[in-house]
Protein backbone atom coordinates (compact mmCIF):
# COMPACT_ATOMS: atom_id res chain seq x y z
CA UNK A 1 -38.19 62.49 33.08
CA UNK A 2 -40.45 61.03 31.03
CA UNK A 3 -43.56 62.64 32.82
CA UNK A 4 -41.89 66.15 32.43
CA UNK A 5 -41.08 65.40 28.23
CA UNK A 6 -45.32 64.31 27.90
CA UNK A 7 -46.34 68.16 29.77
CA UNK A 8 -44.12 69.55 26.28
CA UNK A 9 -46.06 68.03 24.05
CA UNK A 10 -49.52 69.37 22.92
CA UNK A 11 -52.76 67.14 25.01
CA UNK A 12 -53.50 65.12 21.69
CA UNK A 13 -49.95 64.02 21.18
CA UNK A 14 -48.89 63.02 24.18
CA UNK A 15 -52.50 60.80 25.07
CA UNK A 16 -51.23 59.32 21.70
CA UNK A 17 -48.03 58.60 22.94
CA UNK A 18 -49.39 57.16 25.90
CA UNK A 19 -51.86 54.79 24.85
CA UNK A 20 -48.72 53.47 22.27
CA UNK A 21 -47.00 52.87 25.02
CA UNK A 22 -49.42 50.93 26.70
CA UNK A 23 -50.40 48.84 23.77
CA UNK A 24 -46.87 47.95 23.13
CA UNK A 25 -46.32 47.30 26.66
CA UNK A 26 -49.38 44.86 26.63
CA UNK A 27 -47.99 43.15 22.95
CA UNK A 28 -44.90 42.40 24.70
CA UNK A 29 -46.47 40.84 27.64
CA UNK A 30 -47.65 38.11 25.01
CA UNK A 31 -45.19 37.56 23.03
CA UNK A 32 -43.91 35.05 24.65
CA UNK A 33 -46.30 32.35 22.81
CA UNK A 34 -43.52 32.54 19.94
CA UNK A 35 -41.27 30.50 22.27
CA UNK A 36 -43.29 27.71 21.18
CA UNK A 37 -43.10 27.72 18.20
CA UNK A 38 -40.21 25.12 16.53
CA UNK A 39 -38.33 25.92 13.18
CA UNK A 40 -37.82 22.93 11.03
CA UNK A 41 -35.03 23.78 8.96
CA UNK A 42 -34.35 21.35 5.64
CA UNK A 43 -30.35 20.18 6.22
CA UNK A 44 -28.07 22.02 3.50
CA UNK A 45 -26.57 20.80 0.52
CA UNK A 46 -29.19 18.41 -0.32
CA UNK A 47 -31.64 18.03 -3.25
CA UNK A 48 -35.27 18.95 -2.14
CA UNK A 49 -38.60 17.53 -3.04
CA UNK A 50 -41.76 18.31 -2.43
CA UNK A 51 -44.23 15.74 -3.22
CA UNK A 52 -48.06 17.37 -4.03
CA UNK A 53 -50.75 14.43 -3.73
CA UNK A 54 -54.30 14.86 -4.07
CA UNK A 55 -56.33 13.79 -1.28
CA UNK A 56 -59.93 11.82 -2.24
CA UNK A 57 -59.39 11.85 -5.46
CA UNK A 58 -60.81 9.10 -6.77
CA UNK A 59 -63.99 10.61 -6.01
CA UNK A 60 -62.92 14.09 -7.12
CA UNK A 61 -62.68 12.53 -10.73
CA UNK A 62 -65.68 10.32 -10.55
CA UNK A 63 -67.86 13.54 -9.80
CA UNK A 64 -66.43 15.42 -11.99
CA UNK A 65 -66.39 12.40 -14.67
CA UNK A 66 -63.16 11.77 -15.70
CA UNK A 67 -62.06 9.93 -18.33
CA UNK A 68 -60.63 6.07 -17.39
CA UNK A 69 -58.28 4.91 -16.94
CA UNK A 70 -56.76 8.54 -17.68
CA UNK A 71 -58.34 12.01 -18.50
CA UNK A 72 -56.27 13.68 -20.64
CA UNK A 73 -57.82 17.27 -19.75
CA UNK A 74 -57.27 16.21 -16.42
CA UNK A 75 -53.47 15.10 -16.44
CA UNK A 76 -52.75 18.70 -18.52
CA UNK A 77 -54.75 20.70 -15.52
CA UNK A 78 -52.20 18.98 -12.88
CA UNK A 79 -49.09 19.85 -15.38
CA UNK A 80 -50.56 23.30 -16.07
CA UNK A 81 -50.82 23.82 -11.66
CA UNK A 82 -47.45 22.96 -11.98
CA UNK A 83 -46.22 25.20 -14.61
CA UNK A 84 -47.62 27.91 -12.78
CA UNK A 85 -45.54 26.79 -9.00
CA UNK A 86 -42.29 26.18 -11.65
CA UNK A 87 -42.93 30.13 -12.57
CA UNK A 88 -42.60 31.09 -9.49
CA UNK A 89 -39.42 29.74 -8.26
CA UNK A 90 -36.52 29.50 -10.27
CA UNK A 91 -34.81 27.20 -7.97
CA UNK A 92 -36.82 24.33 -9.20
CA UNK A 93 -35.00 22.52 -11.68
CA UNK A 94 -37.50 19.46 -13.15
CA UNK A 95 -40.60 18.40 -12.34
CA UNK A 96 -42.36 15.56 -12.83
CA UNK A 97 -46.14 14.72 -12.70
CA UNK A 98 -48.32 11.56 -12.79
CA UNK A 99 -52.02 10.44 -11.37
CA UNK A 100 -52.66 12.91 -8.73
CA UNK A 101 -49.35 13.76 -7.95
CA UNK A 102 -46.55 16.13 -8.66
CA UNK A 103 -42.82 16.58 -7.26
CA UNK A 104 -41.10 19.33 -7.29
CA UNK A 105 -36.84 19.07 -7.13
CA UNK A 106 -35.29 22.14 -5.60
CA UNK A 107 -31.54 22.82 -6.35
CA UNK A 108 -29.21 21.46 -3.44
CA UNK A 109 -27.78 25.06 -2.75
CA UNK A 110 -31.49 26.43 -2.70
CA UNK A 111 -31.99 28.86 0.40
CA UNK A 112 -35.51 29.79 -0.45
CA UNK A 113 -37.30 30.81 2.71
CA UNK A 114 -34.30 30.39 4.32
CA UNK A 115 -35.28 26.33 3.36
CA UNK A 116 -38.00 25.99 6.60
CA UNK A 117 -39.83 23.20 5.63
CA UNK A 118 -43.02 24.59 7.34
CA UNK A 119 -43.08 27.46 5.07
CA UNK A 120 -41.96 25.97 1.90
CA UNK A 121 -44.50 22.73 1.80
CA UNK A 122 -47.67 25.06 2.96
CA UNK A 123 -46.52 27.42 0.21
CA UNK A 124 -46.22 24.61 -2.67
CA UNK A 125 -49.42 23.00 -1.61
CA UNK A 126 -51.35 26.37 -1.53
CA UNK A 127 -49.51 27.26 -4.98
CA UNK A 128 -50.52 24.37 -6.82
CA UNK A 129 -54.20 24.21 -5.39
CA UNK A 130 -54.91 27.69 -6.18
CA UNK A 131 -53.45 27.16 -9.75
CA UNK A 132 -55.52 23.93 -10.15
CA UNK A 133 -58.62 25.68 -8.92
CA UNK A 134 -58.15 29.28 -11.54
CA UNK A 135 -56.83 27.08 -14.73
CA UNK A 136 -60.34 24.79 -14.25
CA UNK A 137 -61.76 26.70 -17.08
CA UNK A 138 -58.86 27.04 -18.89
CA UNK A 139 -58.81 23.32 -19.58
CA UNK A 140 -62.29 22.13 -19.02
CA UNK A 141 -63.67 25.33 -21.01
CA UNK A 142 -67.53 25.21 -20.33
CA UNK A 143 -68.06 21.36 -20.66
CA UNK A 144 -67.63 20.82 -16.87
CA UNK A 145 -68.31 22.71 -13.90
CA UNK A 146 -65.79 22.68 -11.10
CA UNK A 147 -68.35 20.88 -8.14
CA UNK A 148 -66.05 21.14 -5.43
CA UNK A 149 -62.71 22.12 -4.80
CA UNK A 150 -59.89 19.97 -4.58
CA UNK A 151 -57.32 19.54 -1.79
CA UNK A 152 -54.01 18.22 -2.28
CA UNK A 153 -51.41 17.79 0.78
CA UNK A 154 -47.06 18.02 0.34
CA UNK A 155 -44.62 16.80 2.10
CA UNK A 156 -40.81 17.76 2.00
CA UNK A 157 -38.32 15.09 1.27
CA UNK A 158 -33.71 15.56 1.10
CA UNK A 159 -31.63 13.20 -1.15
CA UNK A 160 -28.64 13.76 0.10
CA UNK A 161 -26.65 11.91 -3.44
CA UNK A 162 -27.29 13.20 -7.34
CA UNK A 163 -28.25 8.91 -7.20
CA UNK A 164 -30.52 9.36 -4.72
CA UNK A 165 -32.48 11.87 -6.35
CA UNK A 166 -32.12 9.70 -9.53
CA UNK A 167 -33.64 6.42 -7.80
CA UNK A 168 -36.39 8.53 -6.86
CA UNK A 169 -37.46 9.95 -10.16
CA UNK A 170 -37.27 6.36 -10.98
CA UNK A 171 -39.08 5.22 -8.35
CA UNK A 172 -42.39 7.55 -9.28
CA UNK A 173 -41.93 6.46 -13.15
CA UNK A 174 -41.66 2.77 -12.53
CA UNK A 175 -45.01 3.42 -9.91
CA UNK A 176 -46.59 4.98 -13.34
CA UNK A 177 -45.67 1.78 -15.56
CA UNK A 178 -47.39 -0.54 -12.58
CA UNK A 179 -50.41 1.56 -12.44
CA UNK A 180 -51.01 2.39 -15.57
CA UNK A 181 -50.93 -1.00 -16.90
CA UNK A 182 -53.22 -2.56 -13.94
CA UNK A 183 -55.97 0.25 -14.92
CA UNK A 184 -55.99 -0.10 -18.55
CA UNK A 185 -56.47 -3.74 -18.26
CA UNK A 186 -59.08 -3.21 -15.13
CA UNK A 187 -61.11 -0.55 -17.03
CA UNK A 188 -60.91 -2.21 -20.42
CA UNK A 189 -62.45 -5.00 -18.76
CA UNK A 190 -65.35 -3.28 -17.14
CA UNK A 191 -65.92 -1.68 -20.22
CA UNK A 192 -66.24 -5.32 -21.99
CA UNK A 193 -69.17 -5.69 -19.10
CA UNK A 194 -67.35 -7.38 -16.03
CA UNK A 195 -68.03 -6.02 -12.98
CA UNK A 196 -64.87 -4.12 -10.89
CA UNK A 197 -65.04 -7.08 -8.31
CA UNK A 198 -65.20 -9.50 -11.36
CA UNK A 199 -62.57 -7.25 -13.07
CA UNK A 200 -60.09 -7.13 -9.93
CA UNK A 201 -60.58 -11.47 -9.38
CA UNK A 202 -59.35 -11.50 -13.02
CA UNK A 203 -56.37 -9.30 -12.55
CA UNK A 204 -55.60 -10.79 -8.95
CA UNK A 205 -52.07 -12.63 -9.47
CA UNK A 206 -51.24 -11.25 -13.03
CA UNK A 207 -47.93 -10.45 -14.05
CA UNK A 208 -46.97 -7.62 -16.32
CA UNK A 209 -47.05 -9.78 -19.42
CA UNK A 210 -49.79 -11.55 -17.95
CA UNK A 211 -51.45 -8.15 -18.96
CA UNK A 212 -50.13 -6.79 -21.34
CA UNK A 213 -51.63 -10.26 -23.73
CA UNK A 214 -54.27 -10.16 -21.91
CA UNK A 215 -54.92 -6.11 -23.72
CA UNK A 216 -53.93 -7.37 -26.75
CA UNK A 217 -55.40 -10.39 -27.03
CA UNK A 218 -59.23 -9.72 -25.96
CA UNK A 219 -59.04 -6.38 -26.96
CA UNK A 220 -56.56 -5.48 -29.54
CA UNK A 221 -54.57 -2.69 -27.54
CA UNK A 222 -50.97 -2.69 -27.64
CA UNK A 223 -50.05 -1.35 -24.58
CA UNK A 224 -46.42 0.15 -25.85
CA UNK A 225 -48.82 2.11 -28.60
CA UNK A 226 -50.39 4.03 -25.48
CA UNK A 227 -49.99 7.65 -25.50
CA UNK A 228 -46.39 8.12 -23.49
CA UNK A 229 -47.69 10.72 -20.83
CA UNK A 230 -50.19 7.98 -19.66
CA UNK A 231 -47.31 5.06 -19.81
CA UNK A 232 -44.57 7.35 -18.50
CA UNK A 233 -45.56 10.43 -16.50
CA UNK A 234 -45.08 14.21 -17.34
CA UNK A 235 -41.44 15.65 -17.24
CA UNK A 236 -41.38 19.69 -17.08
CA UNK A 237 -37.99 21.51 -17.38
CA UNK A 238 -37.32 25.12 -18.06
CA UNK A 239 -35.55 25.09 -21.01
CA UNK A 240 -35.11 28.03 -24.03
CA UNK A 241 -37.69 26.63 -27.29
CA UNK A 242 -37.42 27.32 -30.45
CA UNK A 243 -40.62 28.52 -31.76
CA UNK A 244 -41.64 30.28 -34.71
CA UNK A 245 -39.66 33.05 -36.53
CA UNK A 246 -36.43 31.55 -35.53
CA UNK A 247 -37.13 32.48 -32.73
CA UNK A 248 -36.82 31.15 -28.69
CA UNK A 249 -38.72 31.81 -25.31
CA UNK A 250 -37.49 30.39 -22.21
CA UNK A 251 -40.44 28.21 -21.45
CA UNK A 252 -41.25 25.00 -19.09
CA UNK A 253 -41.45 22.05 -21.57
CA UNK A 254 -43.61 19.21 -21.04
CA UNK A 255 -41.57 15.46 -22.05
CA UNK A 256 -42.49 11.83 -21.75
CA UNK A 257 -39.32 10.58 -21.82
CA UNK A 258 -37.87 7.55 -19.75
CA UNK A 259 -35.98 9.13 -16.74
CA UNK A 260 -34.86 5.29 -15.36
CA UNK A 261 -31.83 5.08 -17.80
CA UNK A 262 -29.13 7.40 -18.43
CA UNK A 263 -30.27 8.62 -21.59
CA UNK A 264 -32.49 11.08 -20.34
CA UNK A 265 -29.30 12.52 -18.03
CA UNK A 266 -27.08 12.52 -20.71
CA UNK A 267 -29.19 14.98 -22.42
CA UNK A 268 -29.84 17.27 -19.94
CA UNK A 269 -27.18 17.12 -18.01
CA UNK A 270 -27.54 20.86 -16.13
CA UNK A 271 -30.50 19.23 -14.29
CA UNK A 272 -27.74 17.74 -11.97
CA UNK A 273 -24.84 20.24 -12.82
CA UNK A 274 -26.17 24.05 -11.77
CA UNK A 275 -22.69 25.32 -13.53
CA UNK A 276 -23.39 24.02 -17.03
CA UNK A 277 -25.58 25.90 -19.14
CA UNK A 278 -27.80 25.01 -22.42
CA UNK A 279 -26.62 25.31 -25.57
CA UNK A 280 -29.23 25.33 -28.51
CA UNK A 281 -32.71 26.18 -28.11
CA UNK A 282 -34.94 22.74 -27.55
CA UNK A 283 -36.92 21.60 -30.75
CA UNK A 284 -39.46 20.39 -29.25
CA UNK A 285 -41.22 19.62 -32.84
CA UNK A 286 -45.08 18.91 -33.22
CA UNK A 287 -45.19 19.60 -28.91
CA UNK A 288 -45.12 23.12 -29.68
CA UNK A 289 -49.08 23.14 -30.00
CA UNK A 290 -49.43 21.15 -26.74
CA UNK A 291 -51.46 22.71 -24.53
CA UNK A 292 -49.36 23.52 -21.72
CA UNK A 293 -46.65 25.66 -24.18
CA UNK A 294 -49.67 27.73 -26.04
CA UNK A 295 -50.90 28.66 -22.70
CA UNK A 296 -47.38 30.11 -21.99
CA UNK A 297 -47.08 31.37 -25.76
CA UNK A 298 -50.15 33.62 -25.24
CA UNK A 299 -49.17 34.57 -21.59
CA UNK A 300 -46.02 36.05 -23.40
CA UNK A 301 -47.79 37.29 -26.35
CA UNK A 302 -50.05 39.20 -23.31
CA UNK A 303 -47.48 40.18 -21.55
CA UNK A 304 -45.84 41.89 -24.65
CA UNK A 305 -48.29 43.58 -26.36
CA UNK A 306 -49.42 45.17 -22.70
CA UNK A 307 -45.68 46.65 -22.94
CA UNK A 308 -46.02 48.15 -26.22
CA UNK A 309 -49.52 49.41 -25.73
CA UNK A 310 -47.52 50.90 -22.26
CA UNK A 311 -44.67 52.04 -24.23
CA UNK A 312 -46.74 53.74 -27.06
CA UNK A 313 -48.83 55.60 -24.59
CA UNK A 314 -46.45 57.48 -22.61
């Protein structure tokens, strides 16, 4: 039958028809291979994180000479990378950044790619990298050249409890506190002319207070005077901001606000509760200028005057 139906059709058609059927015929003889290949699938109803960590960086920032114990410019390129994975899924619902790291928490009823964990990590990681690599300039302007690029890994973690996700956050901010502290105090002292070796052997056994004197006493620095993004971490929500004009965009805030106590919950509640909604547009006061809200500011402002330009030419 299905010789007879080719001798219908014109020569060309049916050697097209033909060789179709062979190539299809020699696909499915292959196929076979996607047997192998497993589908991790992230259990429902719990929170997701993913965790973005850059790998080598501590020699990614002394090439590129960073600032220490923190870089500013740098700490505002990781937020800004993560601004930019925030934009593009709206089932993330805070964010929160410190050192080389960033987690992401997905809404417990998220079903984004169908929640594989394969193809939501790779995705993140990509996201962020990319973002970190194209908003170089952005940040850094023309006083430093990107040398390399960086690589950061993810993984995917589920907290099952609103508590669990809690201790977590908590977790990452308290890691800040330790940090932050032991490097102010280590590079304060290598800037006073001790060498890192001599600099660790003085640190070696120290409590907190041990260090925080120890700053204040040799070198004048109260630590609780410390800008809060370096003492706390970066927190990023979506929330709508009033800005000029009386006016409000729905933007991704940056805060530096304590996320250990239940302050910070109490506030924004909807983090934790997808059916409540915010009332008032966020003052967010003198952070309007920050860095990370202008860049979304002029993306709008972009973005809006394209439109018109759009509108009046048609």
């Amino acid at each position: 039958m299905w010789n007879s139906l080719i001798k219908t059709v014109p020569a060309g058609f049916a050697r097209k028809i033909r060789e179709f059927s062979v190539s299809k015929m020699a696909k499915s003889r292959f196929e076979y291979v996607k047997s192998f290949e497993q589908s991790d699938t992230l259990l429902r109803n719990c929170w997701i994180v993913v965790r973005v960590d850059g790998k080598g960086f501590h020699k990614f920032c002394d090439v590129h000479g960073f600032e220490k114990p923190n870089d500013n410019r740098g700490l505002n390129l990781m937020s800004l990378a993560a601004v930019n994975v925030m934009q593009e899924f709206n089932e993330i619902v805070i964010a929160y950044g410190q050192s080389d790291e960033y987690s992401f928490v997905f809404k417990r009823d998220s079903m984004v790619y169908e929640r594989r964990r394969d193809k939501l990590v790779s995705y993140v990681a990509s996201l962020f990298t990319s973002a970190y690599i194209f908003n170089w300039g952005y940040i850094f302007k023309d006083t430093v050249p990107l040398k390399y690029p960086p690589v950061f890994d993810a993984r995917a973690v589920l907290y099952p409890t609103d508590q669990n996700l809690r201790d977590y956050l908590s977790w990452r901010q308290a890691d800040v506190h330790i940090n932050n502290l032991y490097n102010t105090a280590f590079w304060n002292l290598v800037a006073s002319g001790l060498t890192n070796a001599e600099a660790e052997n003085r640190l070696r056994g120290t409590l907190s207070s041990d260090k925080n004197e120890l700053l204040f006493s040799e070198f004048n620095i109260n630590y609780n005077n410390e800008p809060a993004m370096f003492r706390k971490g970066t927190v990023l929500l979506k929330k709508k901001t009033a800005v000029a004009d009386n006016k409000s965009l729905s933007l991704i805030v940056p805060l530096f606000d304590d996320m250990i106590g239940d302050k910070f919950w109490q506030t924004h509640p909807e983090l934790l509760d997808g059916k409540l909604k915010q009332n008032n547009p966020l003052d967010i006061g003198g952070d309007i200028d920050h860095v990370l809200v202008q860049y979304q500011i002029e993306k709008h402002n972009r973005r809006t005057e394209g439109m018109k330009r759009k509108h009046e030419s048609s």
